[in-house]
CSV table of C-alpha atoms in Angstrom, one decimal:
chain,number,residue,atom,x,y,z
A,1,ARG,CA,-67.1,-36.6,-25.1
A,2,ASP,CA,-70.4,-36.1,-26.9
A,3,GLY,CA,-70.7,-32.9,-28.9
A,4,SER,CA,-73.4,-31.5,-31.2
A,5,LYS,CA,-73.7,-32.7,-34.8
A,6,GLU,CA,-72.4,-29.4,-36.1
A,7,GLU,CA,-69.5,-29.4,-33.6
A,8,SER,CA,-68.6,-33.0,-34.4
A,9,SER,CA,-68.4,-32.2,-38.2
A,10,MET,CA,-66.3,-29.2,-37.6
A,11,LEU,CA,-64.0,-31.1,-35.2
A,12,ARG,CA,-63.4,-33.8,-37.8
A,13,GLU,CA,-62.6,-31.2,-40.5
A,14,LEU,CA,-60.4,-29.3,-38.0
A,15,VAL,CA,-58.4,-32.5,-37.1
A,16,ARG,CA,-57.8,-33.2,-40.8
A,17,ARG,CA,-56.7,-29.6,-41.5
A,18,LEU,CA,-54.4,-29.4,-38.5
A,19,ARG,CA,-52.9,-32.9,-39.2
A,20,SER,CA,-52.2,-32.2,-42.9
A,21,ALA,CA,-50.5,-28.9,-42.0
A,22,GLY,CA,-48.5,-30.5,-39.1
A,23,LEU,CA,-50.3,-28.2,-36.7
A,24,LEU,CA,-51.9,-30.6,-34.2
A,25,PRO,CA,-51.2,-29.2,-30.7
A,26,ARG,CA,-48.4,-30.9,-28.8
A,27,SER,CA,-49.6,-29.8,-25.4
A,28,ARG,CA,-52.4,-27.8,-23.8
A,29,VAL,CA,-54.2,-25.2,-25.9
A,30,GLY,CA,-54.9,-21.6,-24.9
A,31,VAL,CA,-58.1,-19.9,-26.1
A,32,ALA,CA,-59.0,-16.2,-26.3
A,33,LEU,CA,-62.5,-16.1,-24.8
A,34,SER,CA,-64.8,-13.1,-24.9
A,35,GLY,CA,-68.0,-14.9,-24.2
A,36,GLY,CA,-69.4,-14.3,-27.7
A,37,PRO,CA,-70.5,-17.1,-30.0
A,38,ASP,CA,-67.3,-17.2,-32.0
A,39,SER,CA,-64.8,-17.6,-29.2
A,40,THR,CA,-67.2,-19.9,-27.3
A,41,ALA,CA,-67.4,-22.2,-30.3
A,42,ALA,CA,-63.6,-22.2,-30.6
A,43,ALA,CA,-63.3,-23.1,-26.9
A,44,LEU,CA,-65.7,-26.0,-27.4
A,45,LEU,CA,-63.7,-27.3,-30.3
A,46,ALA,CA,-60.5,-26.9,-28.3
A,47,ARG,CA,-62.1,-28.8,-25.3
A,48,ASP,CA,-63.1,-31.8,-27.5
A,49,LEU,CA,-59.8,-31.9,-29.4
A,50,SER,CA,-57.9,-31.8,-26.1
A,51,PHE,CA,-60.0,-34.7,-24.8
A,52,LEU,CA,-59.3,-36.7,-27.9
A,53,LEU,CA,-55.5,-36.0,-27.6
A,54,GLY,CA,-55.4,-36.7,-23.9
A,55,TYR,CA,-54.4,-33.1,-22.9
A,56,PRO,CA,-55.7,-31.1,-20.0
A,57,PRO,CA,-58.7,-28.8,-20.6
A,58,PRO,CA,-57.9,-25.7,-22.6
A,59,LEU,CA,-57.0,-22.5,-20.8
A,60,CYS,CA,-59.5,-19.8,-21.6
A,61,VAL,CA,-58.1,-16.3,-21.2
A,62,VAL,CA,-60.8,-13.7,-20.6
A,63,VAL,CA,-59.4,-10.2,-21.0
A,64,GLU,CA,-61.1,-7.4,-19.1
A,65,HIS,CA,-60.6,-4.0,-20.7
A,66,GLY,CA,-62.3,-1.8,-18.1
A,67,ILE,CA,-63.6,0.5,-20.9
A,68,ARG,CA,-67.2,0.4,-19.7
A,69,ASP,CA,-69.0,0.0,-16.4
A,70,GLY,CA,-69.6,-3.5,-15.3
A,71,SER,CA,-66.9,-5.1,-17.5
A,72,LYS,CA,-65.2,-6.8,-14.6
A,73,GLU,CA,-68.4,-8.5,-13.5
A,74,GLU,CA,-69.1,-9.5,-17.1
A,75,ALA,CA,-65.6,-11.0,-17.5
A,76,ASP,CA,-66.0,-13.0,-14.2
A,77,LYS,CA,-69.4,-14.4,-15.5
A,78,VAL,CA,-67.7,-15.5,-18.8
A,79,ALA,CA,-65.0,-17.3,-16.9
A,80,GLU,CA,-67.5,-19.0,-14.6
A,81,HIS,CA,-69.5,-20.2,-17.6
A,82,ALA,CA,-66.4,-21.6,-19.2
A,83,ILE,CA,-65.6,-23.6,-16.1
A,84,ARG,CA,-69.2,-25.0,-16.2
A,85,LEU,CA,-68.5,-26.1,-19.8
A,86,GLY,CA,-65.5,-28.1,-18.6
A,87,LEU,CA,-62.8,-25.5,-19.4
A,88,ASP,CA,-60.2,-23.8,-17.3
A,89,ALA,CA,-60.4,-20.0,-17.2
A,90,GLN,CA,-58.5,-17.0,-16.1
A,91,VAL,CA,-59.5,-13.3,-16.1
A,92,HIS,CA,-56.8,-10.8,-16.9
A,93,SER,CA,-57.4,-7.1,-16.6
A,94,ILE,CA,-55.6,-4.6,-18.9
A,95,ALA,CA,-57.7,-1.6,-17.8
A,96,HIS,CA,-54.6,0.0,-16.1
A,97,LEU,CA,-52.7,-0.3,-19.4
A,98,LEU,CA,-55.3,1.5,-21.5
A,99,ARG,CA,-55.5,4.7,-19.4
A,100,GLY,CA,-54.5,7.7,-21.4
A,101,SER,CA,-54.7,5.9,-24.8
A,102,GLY,CA,-57.1,8.5,-26.2
A,103,LYS,CA,-58.4,7.8,-29.7
A,104,ALA,CA,-55.9,5.0,-30.1
A,105,VAL,CA,-57.5,2.9,-27.4
A,106,GLN,CA,-58.8,0.2,-29.7
A,107,GLU,CA,-55.4,-0.4,-31.3
A,108,ARG,CA,-53.7,-0.3,-27.9
A,109,ALA,CA,-56.3,-2.7,-26.5
A,110,ARG,CA,-55.7,-5.2,-29.3
A,111,ALA,CA,-51.9,-5.2,-28.6
A,112,GLU,CA,-52.4,-5.6,-24.9
A,113,ARG,CA,-55.0,-8.3,-25.4
A,114,TYR,CA,-52.6,-10.4,-27.3
A,115,ASP,CA,-49.9,-9.8,-24.8
A,116,ALA,CA,-52.2,-11.0,-22.0
A,117,LEU,CA,-53.2,-14.0,-24.0
A,118,THR,CA,-49.7,-15.1,-24.9
A,119,THR,CA,-48.3,-14.4,-21.4
A,120,ALA,CA,-51.0,-16.6,-19.7
A,121,ALA,CA,-50.6,-19.3,-22.3
A,122,SER,CA,-46.9,-19.3,-22.0
A,123,LYS,CA,-47.0,-19.6,-18.2
A,124,GLU,CA,-49.3,-22.6,-18.5
A,125,GLY,CA,-47.1,-24.4,-21.0
A,126,CYS,CA,-49.4,-24.0,-24.0
A,127,ASP,CA,-47.9,-24.3,-27.5
A,128,GLN,CA,-50.9,-22.9,-29.3
A,129,VAL,CA,-53.4,-20.1,-28.8
A,130,TRP,CA,-56.8,-20.1,-30.6
A,131,THR,CA,-59.1,-17.2,-31.5
A,132,GLY,CA,-62.6,-17.2,-32.8
A,133,HIS,CA,-62.1,-15.4,-36.1
A,134,HIS,CA,-64.4,-16.8,-38.7
A,135,ARG,CA,-65.0,-16.5,-42.5
A,136,ASP,CA,-67.3,-13.5,-42.1
A,137,ASP,CA,-64.5,-11.6,-40.2
A,138,ALA,CA,-62.0,-12.4,-43.0
A,139,VAL,CA,-64.4,-11.2,-45.7
A,140,GLU,CA,-65.1,-8.0,-43.9
A,141,THR,CA,-61.3,-7.4,-43.5
A,142,THR,CA,-60.7,-8.0,-47.2
A,143,LEU,CA,-63.5,-5.6,-48.2
A,144,PHE,CA,-62.3,-3.0,-45.7
A,145,ARG,CA,-58.7,-3.2,-47.1
A,146,LEU,CA,-60.0,-3.2,-50.7
A,147,LEU,CA,-61.8,0.1,-50.0
A,148,ARG,CA,-58.5,1.5,-48.6
A,149,HIS,CA,-56.6,0.4,-51.8
A,150,SER,CA,-54.6,-2.3,-50.0
A,151,SER,CA,-52.0,-4.4,-51.8
A,152,TRP,CA,-52.6,-8.1,-52.7
A,153,GLN,CA,-50.9,-9.0,-49.4
A,154,GLY,CA,-53.5,-7.1,-47.4
A,155,LEU,CA,-56.4,-8.6,-49.4
A,156,ALA,CA,-55.4,-12.1,-48.3
A,157,SER,CA,-56.8,-10.9,-45.0
A,158,ILE,CA,-56.6,-13.1,-41.9
A,159,ASP,CA,-54.2,-16.1,-41.7
A,160,TYR,CA,-55.4,-19.5,-40.6
A,161,ALA,CA,-52.2,-20.0,-38.7
A,162,ARG,CA,-49.2,-17.8,-37.8
A,163,THR,CA,-46.4,-17.5,-35.2
A,164,LEU,CA,-46.8,-15.3,-32.1
A,165,TYR,CA,-44.3,-14.4,-29.5
A,166,ALA,CA,-45.1,-14.0,-25.8
A,167,PRO,CA,-43.5,-11.1,-24.0
A,168,ASP,CA,-41.1,-13.6,-22.4
A,169,GLY,CA,-39.9,-14.5,-25.9
A,170,ARG,CA,-41.6,-18.0,-26.1
A,171,GLN,CA,-42.9,-18.9,-29.5
A,172,LEU,CA,-46.5,-19.9,-29.8
A,173,GLN,CA,-48.7,-20.9,-32.8
A,174,LEU,CA,-51.8,-18.8,-33.3
A,175,ILE,CA,-54.6,-20.9,-34.8
A,176,ARG,CA,-58.0,-19.6,-36.1
A,177,PRO,CA,-60.0,-22.9,-36.3
A,178,LEU,CA,-63.3,-21.2,-37.4
A,179,LEU,CA,-61.8,-19.4,-40.4
A,180,PRO,CA,-63.3,-21.8,-42.9
A,181,HIS,CA,-66.7,-21.4,-41.3
A,182,THR,CA,-69.3,-18.6,-41.0
A,183,LYS,CA,-70.6,-16.9,-37.9
A,184,ALA,CA,-73.9,-18.7,-38.3
A,185,GLU,CA,-72.1,-22.0,-38.0
A,186,ALA,CA,-70.3,-20.9,-34.8
A,187,VAL,CA,-73.7,-19.9,-33.3
A,188,SER,CA,-75.1,-23.3,-34.3
A,189,VAL,CA,-72.2,-25.1,-32.5
A,190,CYS,CA,-73.1,-23.1,-29.3
A,191,ASP,CA,-76.8,-23.7,-29.6
A,192,GLN,CA,-76.6,-27.4,-30.3
A,193,ALA,CA,-74.1,-27.8,-27.4
A,194,GLY,CA,-76.4,-25.9,-25.1
A,195,ALA,CA,-73.7,-23.3,-24.4
A,196,SER,CA,-75.0,-19.8,-23.8
A,197,PHE,CA,-73.1,-16.7,-25.1
A,198,VAL,CA,-73.2,-13.0,-24.8
A,199,SER,CA,-73.7,-10.4,-27.6
A,200,ASP,CA,-71.9,-7.1,-27.8
A,201,PRO,CA,-74.5,-4.4,-28.4
A,202,SER,CA,-71.9,-2.2,-30.1
A,203,ASN,CA,-71.9,-4.6,-33.0
A,204,LEU,CA,-75.4,-3.4,-33.9
A,205,SER,CA,-74.4,0.3,-34.1
A,206,ARG,CA,-74.2,1.7,-37.6
A,207,LYS,CA,-71.8,4.5,-36.5
A,208,TYR,CA,-68.8,2.2,-37.0
A,209,ALA,CA,-67.6,1.6,-40.5
A,210,ARG,CA,-66.9,-2.0,-39.8
A,211,ASN,CA,-70.5,-2.6,-38.8
A,212,ARG,CA,-71.8,-0.9,-41.9
A,213,LEU,CA,-69.7,-3.2,-44.0
A,214,ARG,CA,-71.0,-6.2,-42.1
A,215,PHE,CA,-74.6,-5.2,-42.6
A,216,PHE,CA,-74.0,-4.7,-46.4
A,217,LEU,CA,-72.3,-8.0,-46.8
A,218,HIS,CA,-75.1,-9.8,-44.9
A,219,SER,CA,-77.7,-8.3,-47.2
A,220,HIS,CA,-75.7,-9.1,-50.4
A,221,PRO,CA,-74.5,-12.7,-50.0
A,222,ARG,CA,-73.4,-13.1,-53.6
A,223,PHE,CA,-71.2,-10.1,-53.3
A,224,ALA,CA,-69.8,-11.5,-50.0
A,225,ASP,CA,-69.0,-14.8,-51.8
A,226,ALA,CA,-67.1,-12.8,-54.5
A,227,VAL,CA,-65.1,-11.0,-51.9
A,228,ASN,CA,-64.3,-14.3,-50.3
A,229,ASP,CA,-63.1,-15.7,-53.6
A,230,LEU,CA,-60.8,-12.6,-53.9
A,231,ARG,CA,-59.5,-13.3,-50.4
A,232,VAL,CA,-58.8,-16.9,-51.1
A,233,ALA,CA,-57.0,-16.1,-54.4
A,234,SER,CA,-54.9,-13.4,-52.7
A,235,GLY,CA,-54.0,-15.9,-50.0
A,236,ARG,CA,-52.8,-18.4,-52.5
A,237,LEU,CA,-50.8,-15.7,-54.3
A,238,ARG,CA,-49.3,-14.7,-51.0
A,239,SER,CA,-48.3,-18.3,-50.2
A,240,ASP,CA,-46.7,-18.6,-53.7
A,241,VAL,CA,-44.8,-15.3,-53.3
A,242,ASP,CA,-43.7,-16.3,-49.8
A,243,LEU,CA,-42.2,-19.5,-51.2
A,244,MET,CA,-40.4,-17.5,-53.9
A,245,ILE,CA,-39.2,-14.9,-51.5
A,246,ASN,CA,-37.9,-17.5,-49.1
A,247,THR,CA,-35.9,-19.1,-51.9
A,248,ALA,CA,-34.6,-15.7,-53.1
A,249,PHE,CA,-33.8,-14.5,-49.6
A,250,ALA,CA,-31.7,-17.7,-48.9
A,251,HIS,CA,-29.6,-16.9,-52.0
A,252,HIS,CA,-29.3,-13.1,-51.5
A,253,SER,CA,-28.5,-12.9,-47.8
A,254,HIS,CA,-26.0,-14.0,-45.1
A,255,TRP,CA,-25.4,-13.3,-41.5
A,256,CYS,CA,-22.2,-11.4,-40.5
A,257,GLY,CA,-21.2,-13.6,-37.6
A,258,HIS,CA,-23.9,-12.0,-35.4
A,259,ALA,CA,-27.6,-12.9,-35.0
A,260,ASP,CA,-28.5,-9.2,-35.5
A,261,VAL,CA,-26.3,-8.1,-38.5
A,262,LEU,CA,-27.5,-9.2,-41.9
A,263,ASP,CA,-26.1,-8.5,-45.4
A,264,LEU,CA,-28.7,-8.5,-48.1
A,265,HIS,CA,-27.8,-8.3,-51.8
A,266,LEU,CA,-30.5,-6.5,-53.8
A,267,SER,CA,-31.5,-7.7,-57.2
A,268,GLY,CA,-32.1,-4.4,-58.9
A,269,ASP,CA,-35.8,-5.2,-59.4
A,270,ARG,CA,-37.6,-2.7,-57.1
A,271,GLU,CA,-40.7,-4.9,-56.4
A,272,LEU,CA,-38.5,-7.9,-55.6
A,273,ASP,CA,-36.1,-5.8,-53.6
A,274,LEU,CA,-39.0,-4.4,-51.4
A,275,LEU,CA,-40.1,-8.0,-50.6
A,276,LEU,CA,-36.5,-9.0,-49.8
A,277,LEU,CA,-36.0,-6.0,-47.6
A,278,GLN,CA,-39.3,-6.8,-45.8
A,279,ARG,CA,-38.1,-10.3,-45.1
A,280,GLY,CA,-34.7,-9.1,-44.1
A,281,LEU,CA,-36.1,-6.7,-41.6
A,282,GLN,CA,-38.4,-9.4,-40.2
A,283,ALA,CA,-35.4,-11.7,-39.8
A,284,VAL,CA,-33.3,-9.1,-37.9
A,285,MET,CA,-36.2,-8.3,-35.7
A,286,GLY,CA,-36.5,-12.0,-34.7
A,287,GLN,CA,-39.7,-12.7,-36.8
A,288,ARG,CA,-41.7,-10.8,-34.2
A,289,GLN,CA,-43.4,-8.4,-36.7
A,290,ILE,CA,-43.7,-7.6,-40.4
A,291,VAL,CA,-43.1,-4.1,-41.6
A,292,PRO,CA,-45.8,-3.0,-44.0
A,293,LEU,CA,-44.7,-2.7,-47.6
A,294,SER,CA,-45.6,1.0,-47.7
A,295,ARG,CA,-43.1,1.6,-44.9
A,296,VAL,CA,-40.5,-0.7,-46.6
A,297,ALA,CA,-40.9,1.4,-49.8
A,298,ARG,CA,-40.1,4.6,-47.9
A,299,PHE,CA,-37.2,2.8,-46.2
A,300,HIS,CA,-35.9,1.7,-49.6
A,301,SER,CA,-36.2,5.2,-51.1
A,302,GLN,CA,-34.2,6.7,-48.1
A,303,LEU,CA,-31.5,4.0,-48.6
A,304,VAL,CA,-31.1,4.8,-52.3
A,305,GLU,CA,-31.2,8.6,-51.8
A,306,LYS,CA,-29.2,9.0,-48.6
A,307,GLY,CA,-27.2,5.7,-48.2
A,308,GLY,CA,-28.8,4.9,-44.8
A,309,ALA,CA,-32.2,4.6,-43.2
A,310,THR,CA,-34.0,3.4,-40.1
A,311,VAL,CA,-37.3,1.6,-39.7
A,312,GLY,CA,-39.0,-0.6,-37.0
A,313,GLY,CA,-36.0,-0.5,-34.6
A,314,CYS,CA,-33.6,-1.5,-37.4
A,315,GLN,CA,-30.9,0.6,-39.1
A,316,ALA,CA,-29.4,-0.1,-42.6
A,317,CYS,CA,-26.7,1.3,-44.9
A,318,ILE,CA,-26.1,0.4,-48.5
A,319,SER,CA,-23.0,0.0,-50.7
A,320,ASN,CA,-23.0,-1.4,-54.2
A,321,ARG,CA,-26.5,-2.9,-53.9
A,322,THR,CA,-25.6,-4.7,-50.6
A,323,VAL,CA,-27.7,-3.6,-47.6
A,324,ARG,CA,-26.3,-4.2,-44.2
A,325,ILE,CA,-29.2,-4.4,-41.6
A,326,ARG,CA,-28.9,-4.4,-37.9
A,327,ARG,CA,-30.9,-3.6,-34.8
A,328,GLU,CA,-30.8,0.1,-33.9
A,329,VAL,CA,-27.7,1.1,-31.9
A,330,ARG,CA,-27.8,4.8,-32.6
A,331,PHE,CA,-24.2,6.4,-32.3
A,332,PHE,CA,-22.4,3.1,-32.8
A,333,PHE,CA,-24.3,2.4,-36.0
A,334,TRP,CA,-23.0,5.6,-37.7
A,335,PHE,CA,-19.5,4.9,-36.5
A,336,PHE,CA,-19.8,1.4,-37.9
A,337,PHE,CA,-21.4,2.8,-41.1
A,338,PHE,CA,-18.6,5.2,-41.9
A,339,LEU,CA,-15.9,2.6,-41.2
A,340,TRP,CA,-17.7,0.1,-43.5
A,341,MET,CA,-18.1,2.6,-46.3
C-alpha cells in the first residue's frame, strides 16, 4: 500500500521499535479514533502495518460522548471517513453513562471511553489498542505534573506501551505509536495521505489550564525540549526502579495458597517499602490498576499505627514487618486478622 513519505518513515521506525520490544501485533489492531489529526495518523499507521502483516483492517472505535449538540452526527461522519480510508469503524455512545457526573464528567468520560475501546477491541479479537498520544501531549503532561509537585514517577508522563484490561477481563496491550513524534508530524502524515481531520475548537480556549500550558510550550520550544529531556530521564529512572522493585518483590513476597492473599516482607526502608507495597497491591488487584504513591504512603502509615488498613479494594494487616494483603472481604477479613495475630 502506498503511503506518504512522512508516513512511510514513521512506519519503518514504528516497525523497528515494536519488533525490538517484542510488541508487534499478533492479530487485528484496535484504534481509538476521534477524527483529529493525532488519532487519524495513528489509524493510518495501523492500516499500513496491518497490510504488511497480512491482518484485517484495523477496528477504529469512535466514542460519542453526547456532551454537546450534534456529537452523534459528528461521530458518524468520523466513522464514515475512516471507512473511506480503508479502515473498519464502529461508533459507541457513552452519553447515557455520563449523565449526572457533574464536575467529574471529564474523568468519568475518560474511564468510560477506555472501557468502550477495550470492550469493542476484545469482541473483535484485537490484541492491541492504539491511541494518538504524541510527544507534545507527553511534554504537557510532564510540565502539568511538575507544577503540581509530582514525584519522579509522575514526571515520566505517558508510557509508550502498557497493559489494559477489558471489562470482560481480557488482557490487551495499549500502544501509543506517535509518542516519539510531534503533533506537527501527525498533521503532516494526514496532509500527505490526503486524509482530512477535524479540530476541536475547545483546544483553542485559554480558560483551560492544559491549553495555556500548550500555548506556552509552543512559544518556548527550547523550554519544551528541556521538559522533554526531563520526561525521558524520568522514564529511564522509572524503568530502572521497576526492574529493581520486580527483583525485590520476588524475594520479599509469596502467595498464601490463594491468588488473592499475599504475604509481603517489608525491608525497613520506608521508600523501598512504599514501592513494594504499591507492587503488592497491584498484584493482588490483578495488575488492573496502580495505587498512587501518595495513597500508598497513607496506607503504610495506617498499617504501622493501627496494624491494619484498606486501600483500592484491598485490606491488609501487619505483624513483625510481614504484611498480609488480600482483596476486601469486610467482616471475614477482621475475623481472619484476629486469628492470624
